[in-house]
PDB file of C-alpha atoms in Angstrom:
ATOM      1  CA  UNK A   1     -16.828  -9.797  -5.267  1.00 53.00           C
ATOM      2  CA  UNK A   2     -17.919 -12.367  -7.828  1.00 67.00           C
ATOM      3  CA  UNK A   3     -15.488 -13.157 -10.633  1.00 79.00           C
ATOM      4  CA  UNK A   4     -17.214 -13.932 -13.891  1.00 85.00           C
ATOM      5  CA  UNK A   5     -15.904 -16.236 -16.569  1.00 87.00           C
ATOM      6  CA  UNK A   6     -14.566 -14.360 -19.648  1.00 86.00           C
ATOM      7  CA  UNK A   7     -16.656 -16.613 -21.916  1.00 89.00           C
ATOM      8  CA  UNK A   8     -19.812 -15.628 -20.032  1.00 90.00           C
ATOM      9  CA  UNK A   9     -18.905 -11.947 -20.362  1.00 90.00           C
ATOM     10  CA  UNK A  10     -18.333 -12.345 -24.112  1.00 89.00           C
ATOM     11  CA  UNK A  11     -21.606 -14.257 -24.492  1.00 91.00           C
ATOM     12  CA  UNK A  12     -23.588 -11.558 -22.646  1.00 91.00           C
ATOM     13  CA  UNK A  13     -21.966  -8.749 -24.663  1.00 91.00           C
ATOM     14  CA  UNK A  14     -22.619 -10.683 -27.885  1.00 91.00           C
ATOM     15  CA  UNK A  15     -26.292 -11.091 -27.036  1.00 91.00           C
ATOM     16  CA  UNK A  16     -26.507  -7.391 -26.210  1.00 91.00           C
ATOM     17  CA  UNK A  17     -25.055  -6.556 -29.621  1.00 90.00           C
ATOM     18  CA  UNK A  18     -27.733  -8.829 -31.165  1.00 90.00           C
ATOM     19  CA  UNK A  19     -30.439  -6.482 -29.830  1.00 86.00           C
ATOM     20  CA  UNK A  20     -31.150  -8.012 -26.414  1.00 89.00           C
ATOM     21  CA  UNK A  21     -31.697  -5.427 -23.662  1.00 92.00           C
ATOM     22  CA  UNK A  22     -29.527  -5.087 -20.579  1.00 92.00           C
ATOM     23  CA  UNK A  23     -32.544  -5.691 -18.337  1.00 93.00           C
ATOM     24  CA  UNK A  24     -33.351  -8.984 -20.094  1.00 92.00           C
ATOM     25  CA  UNK A  25     -29.710 -10.107 -19.883  1.00 92.00           C
ATOM     26  CA  UNK A  26     -29.550  -9.231 -16.187  1.00 92.00           C
ATOM     27  CA  UNK A  27     -32.641 -11.306 -15.469  1.00 92.00           C
ATOM     28  CA  UNK A  28     -31.542 -14.201 -17.665  1.00 91.00           C
ATOM     29  CA  UNK A  29     -28.006 -14.536 -16.237  1.00 91.00           C
ATOM     30  CA  UNK A  30     -28.704 -13.084 -12.776  1.00 92.00           C
ATOM     31  CA  UNK A  31     -25.961 -10.492 -13.155  1.00 92.00           C
ATOM     32  CA  UNK A  32     -26.366  -6.865 -12.049  1.00 92.00           C
ATOM     33  CA  UNK A  33     -27.299  -4.479 -14.866  1.00 91.00           C
ATOM     34  CA  UNK A  34     -24.497  -2.172 -13.851  1.00 90.00           C
ATOM     35  CA  UNK A  35     -21.971  -4.963 -14.345  1.00 89.00           C
ATOM     36  CA  UNK A  36     -23.302  -5.752 -17.817  1.00 91.00           C
ATOM     37  CA  UNK A  37     -23.133  -2.076 -18.803  1.00 89.00           C
ATOM     38  CA  UNK A  38     -19.535  -1.980 -17.593  1.00 84.00           C
ATOM     39  CA  UNK A  39     -18.610  -5.019 -19.738  1.00 88.00           C
ATOM     40  CA  UNK A  40     -20.303  -3.451 -22.759  1.00 88.00           C
ATOM     41  CA  UNK A  41     -18.420  -0.207 -22.261  1.00 83.00           C
ATOM     42  CA  UNK A  42     -15.086  -2.041 -21.902  1.00 81.00           C
ATOM     43  CA  UNK A  43     -15.851  -4.067 -25.028  1.00 85.00           C
ATOM     44  CA  UNK A  44     -16.674  -0.963 -27.063  1.00 83.00           C
ATOM     45  CA  UNK A  45     -13.512   0.817 -25.959  1.00 76.00           C
ATOM     46  CA  UNK A  46     -11.045  -2.047 -26.157  1.00 77.00           C
ATOM     47  CA  UNK A  47     -12.527  -5.153 -27.726  1.00 81.00           C
ATOM     48  CA  UNK A  48     -12.751  -8.719 -26.469  1.00 81.00           C
ATOM     49  CA  UNK A  49      -9.343  -8.571 -24.754  1.00 78.00           C
ATOM     50  CA  UNK A  50     -10.740  -6.264 -22.089  1.00 76.00           C
ATOM     51  CA  UNK A  51     -13.157  -8.976 -20.936  1.00 79.00           C
ATOM     52  CA  UNK A  52     -10.339 -11.394 -20.050  1.00 79.00           C
ATOM     53  CA  UNK A  53      -8.781 -11.593 -16.616  1.00 75.00           C
ATOM     54  CA  UNK A  54      -5.187 -10.530 -16.110  1.00 72.00           C
ATOM     55  CA  UNK A  55      -2.934 -13.517 -15.413  1.00 71.00           C
ATOM     56  CA  UNK A  56      -0.856 -11.878 -12.701  1.00 76.00           C
ATOM     57  CA  UNK A  57      -0.585  -8.787 -10.591  1.00 78.00           C
ATOM     58  CA  UNK A  58       1.047  -6.007 -12.541  1.00 82.00           C
ATOM     59  CA  UNK A  59       3.401  -3.403 -11.127  1.00 87.00           C
ATOM     60  CA  UNK A  60       3.569   0.023 -12.697  1.00 89.00           C
ATOM     61  CA  UNK A  61       6.585   2.309 -12.740  1.00 90.00           C
ATOM     62  CA  UNK A  62       6.455   5.874 -11.502  1.00 91.00           C
ATOM     63  CA  UNK A  63       7.029   7.138 -15.054  1.00 93.00           C
ATOM     64  CA  UNK A  64       4.066   5.123 -16.345  1.00 93.00           C
ATOM     65  CA  UNK A  65       1.805   6.491 -13.611  1.00 93.00           C
ATOM     66  CA  UNK A  66       2.928  10.047 -14.359  1.00 93.00           C
ATOM     67  CA  UNK A  67       2.295   9.594 -18.082  1.00 93.00           C
ATOM     68  CA  UNK A  68      -1.231   8.276 -17.418  1.00 93.00           C
ATOM     69  CA  UNK A  69      -2.037  11.202 -15.109  1.00 93.00           C
ATOM     70  CA  UNK A  70      -0.561  13.666 -17.594  1.00 93.00           C
ATOM     71  CA  UNK A  71      -2.547  12.160 -20.470  1.00 93.00           C
ATOM     72  CA  UNK A  72      -5.785  12.251 -18.475  1.00 92.00           C
ATOM     73  CA  UNK A  73      -5.300  15.879 -17.455  1.00 91.00           C
ATOM     74  CA  UNK A  74      -4.238  17.150 -20.886  1.00 92.00           C
ATOM     75  CA  UNK A  75      -6.754  15.320 -23.066  1.00 90.00           C
ATOM     76  CA  UNK A  76     -10.504  15.670 -23.042  1.00 89.00           C
ATOM     77  CA  UNK A  77     -11.293  12.001 -22.399  1.00 89.00           C
ATOM     78  CA  UNK A  78     -13.148  10.216 -19.632  1.00 87.00           C
ATOM     79  CA  UNK A  79     -11.459   8.080 -17.000  1.00 88.00           C
ATOM     80  CA  UNK A  80     -12.907   4.988 -18.670  1.00 82.00           C
ATOM     81  CA  UNK A  81     -11.431   5.955 -22.044  1.00 84.00           C
ATOM     82  CA  UNK A  82      -7.982   6.608 -20.606  1.00 88.00           C
ATOM     83  CA  UNK A  83      -8.141   3.420 -18.543  1.00 85.00           C
ATOM     84  CA  UNK A  84      -8.962   1.386 -21.628  1.00 79.00           C
ATOM     85  CA  UNK A  85      -6.202   3.040 -23.627  1.00 82.00           C
ATOM     86  CA  UNK A  86      -3.617   2.104 -20.976  1.00 85.00           C
ATOM     87  CA  UNK A  87      -5.316  -1.214 -20.059  1.00 80.00           C
ATOM     88  CA  UNK A  88      -5.824  -0.397 -16.387  1.00 84.00           C
ATOM     89  CA  UNK A  89      -8.820   0.223 -14.142  1.00 82.00           C
ATOM     90  CA  UNK A  90     -10.377   3.680 -14.079  1.00 86.00           C
ATOM     91  CA  UNK A  91     -10.379   3.756 -10.288  1.00 90.00           C
ATOM     92  CA  UNK A  92      -6.612   3.213 -10.336  1.00 91.00           C
ATOM     93  CA  UNK A  93      -6.105   6.414 -12.318  1.00 92.00           C
ATOM     94  CA  UNK A  94      -8.251   8.256  -9.805  1.00 92.00           C
ATOM     95  CA  UNK A  95      -6.204   6.897  -6.883  1.00 93.00           C
ATOM     96  CA  UNK A  96      -2.912   7.836  -8.565  1.00 93.00           C
ATOM     97  CA  UNK A  97      -4.186  11.319  -9.398  1.00 93.00           C
ATOM     98  CA  UNK A  98      -5.443  11.952  -5.865  1.00 93.00           C
ATOM     99  CA  UNK A  99      -2.146  10.799  -4.373  1.00 91.00           C
ATOM    100  CA  UNK A 100      -0.169  12.886  -6.831  1.00 91.00           C
ATOM    101  CA  UNK A 101      -2.195  16.019  -6.054  1.00 92.00           C
ATOM    102  CA  UNK A 102      -1.794  15.457  -2.318  1.00 91.00           C
ATOM    103  CA  UNK A 103       1.844  14.252  -1.988  1.00 89.00           C
ATOM    104  CA  UNK A 104       3.454  14.817  -5.381  1.00 88.00           C
ATOM    105  CA  UNK A 105       5.649  12.270  -7.156  1.00 88.00           C
ATOM    106  CA  UNK A 106       6.501  10.545  -3.867  1.00 87.00           C
ATOM    107  CA  UNK A 107       2.957   9.126  -3.713  1.00 87.00           C
ATOM    108  CA  UNK A 108       3.486   7.349  -7.042  1.00 88.00           C
ATOM    109  CA  UNK A 109       6.701   5.586  -6.056  1.00 87.00           C
ATOM    110  CA  UNK A 110       6.614   1.920  -5.132  1.00 82.00           C
ATOM    111  CA  UNK A 111       6.754   1.106  -1.456  1.00 77.00           C
ATOM    112  CA  UNK A 112       6.720  -2.060   0.600  1.00 76.00           C
ATOM    113  CA  UNK A 113       3.384  -3.392   1.716  1.00 77.00           C
ATOM    114  CA  UNK A 114       2.577  -4.672   5.185  1.00 81.00           C
ATOM    115  CA  UNK A 115       4.318  -4.353   8.492  1.00 83.00           C
ATOM    116  CA  UNK A 116       8.038  -3.739   8.772  1.00 77.00           C
ATOM    117  CA  UNK A 117      10.038  -6.830   9.609  1.00 77.00           C
ATOM    118  CA  UNK A 118      11.424  -7.042  13.119  1.00 80.00           C
ATOM    119  CA  UNK A 119      15.086  -7.881  12.788  1.00 77.00           C
ATOM    120  CA  UNK A 120      16.721  -9.526  15.741  1.00 74.00           C
ATOM    121  CA  UNK A 121      20.031  -7.943  16.543  1.00 71.00           C
ATOM    122  CA  UNK A 122      22.837 -10.407  16.702  1.00 69.00           C
ATOM    123  CA  UNK A 123      25.368 -10.108  19.447  1.00 64.00           C
ATOM    124  CA  UNK A 124      28.693  -8.993  18.122  1.00 60.00           C
ATOM    125  CA  UNK A 125      31.468 -11.297  19.101  1.00 56.00           C
ATOM    126  CA  UNK A 126      34.866  -9.740  19.506  1.00 53.00           C
ATOM    127  CA  UNK A 127      37.594 -11.876  18.078  1.00 56.00           C
ATOM    128  CA  UNK A 128      40.661 -11.148  20.185  1.00 63.00           C
ATOM    129  CA  UNK A 129      40.973 -11.752  23.938  1.00 63.00           C
ATOM    130  CA  UNK A 130      42.421  -8.251  24.374  1.00 70.00           C
ATOM    131  CA  UNK A 131      39.242  -6.725  23.016  1.00 70.00           C
ATOM    132  CA  UNK A 132      37.104  -9.012  25.155  1.00 73.00           C
ATOM    133  CA  UNK A 133      38.896  -7.970  28.310  1.00 83.00           C
ATOM    134  CA  UNK A 134      38.590  -4.311  27.235  1.00 86.00           C
ATOM    135  CA  UNK A 135      34.846  -4.783  26.709  1.00 86.00           C
ATOM    136  CA  UNK A 136      34.464  -6.530  30.064  1.00 87.00           C
ATOM    137  CA  UNK A 137      36.413  -3.754  31.803  1.00 89.00           C
ATOM    138  CA  UNK A 138      34.183  -1.096  30.195  1.00 90.00           C
ATOM    139  CA  UNK A 139      31.037  -2.996  31.137  1.00 91.00           C
ATOM    140  CA  UNK A 140      32.171  -3.219  34.752  1.00 91.00           C
ATOM    141  CA  UNK A 141      32.995   0.492  34.745  1.00 93.00           C
ATOM    142  CA  UNK A 142      29.574   1.303  33.280  1.00 93.00           C
ATOM    143  CA  UNK A 143      27.850  -0.831  35.914  1.00 93.00           C
ATOM    144  CA  UNK A 144      29.801   0.989  38.647  1.00 94.00           C
ATOM    145  CA  UNK A 145      28.809   4.402  37.236  1.00 95.00           C
ATOM    146  CA  UNK A 146      25.158   3.355  36.995  1.00 92.00           C
ATOM    147  CA  UNK A 147      25.267   2.165  40.611  1.00 93.00           C
ATOM    148  CA  UNK A 148      26.749   5.495  41.756  1.00 94.00           C
ATOM    149  CA  UNK A 149      24.134   7.421  39.771  1.00 93.00           C
ATOM    150  CA  UNK A 150      21.321   5.369  41.336  1.00 91.00           C
ATOM    151  CA  UNK A 151      22.655   5.991  44.856  1.00 91.00           C
ATOM    152  CA  UNK A 152      23.042   9.723  44.196  1.00 91.00           C
ATOM    153  CA  UNK A 153      19.466   9.979  42.918  1.00 89.00           C
ATOM    154  CA  UNK A 154      18.224   8.019  45.919  1.00 87.00           C
ATOM    155  CA  UNK A 155      20.009  10.384  48.340  1.00 87.00           C
ATOM    156  CA  UNK A 156      18.639  13.383  46.435  1.00 86.00           C
ATOM    157  CA  UNK A 157      15.064  12.060  46.698  1.00 84.00           C
ATOM    158  CA  UNK A 158      15.483  11.453  50.449  1.00 84.00           C
ATOM    159  CA  UNK A 159      16.743  14.999  50.960  1.00 83.00           C
ATOM    160  CA  UNK A 160      13.837  16.452  48.954  1.00 80.00           C
ATOM    161  CA  UNK A 161      11.291  14.534  51.039  1.00 78.00           C
ATOM    162  CA  UNK A 162      12.945  15.692  54.250  1.00 76.00           C
ATOM    163  CA  UNK A 163      12.766  19.311  53.120  1.00 74.00           C
ATOM    164  CA  UNK A 164       9.113  18.993  52.153  1.00 69.00           C
ATOM    165  CA  UNK A 165       8.252  17.642  55.603  1.00 70.00           C
ATOM    166  CA  UNK A 166      10.090  20.546  57.296  1.00 70.00           C
ATOM    167  CA  UNK A 167       8.131  23.076  55.203  1.00 67.00           C
ATOM    168  CA  UNK A 168       4.722  21.585  55.997  1.00 62.00           C
TER     169      UNK A 168
END
């Protein structure tokens, strides 16, 4: 996506207002006609400020998103008009509205982007020697139980195979 200079946008819109056609402007500046029409619409709805780039990424609260959706649904205005009124993109209203209709308010809440962080679990160190010996004793007991379980399963499998061979 090409980012156009705000001065260029203002110049093109100014020339359009001085009776130059969109087709002529598109050929002169090698900008798509659709883009020029969009700038003109934004200018008419919100003035020169709408042609400037936003300095940083904005975050919107859930209440703000709900108020925009509510305003759009209760008033007889286009997405472009509502977007200009709230100084956001029209497609953003559409995305919020679709999410709200599908998942309710939960879709409008902020959530973390990207993959979840893998946290390495730190080994817990026990402070007293009594606890360490208790832990070591329990570990040894657990290892013994696991060994007994393994041997029991092994014997069970051997018996099952022997029975299968007798049947066939």
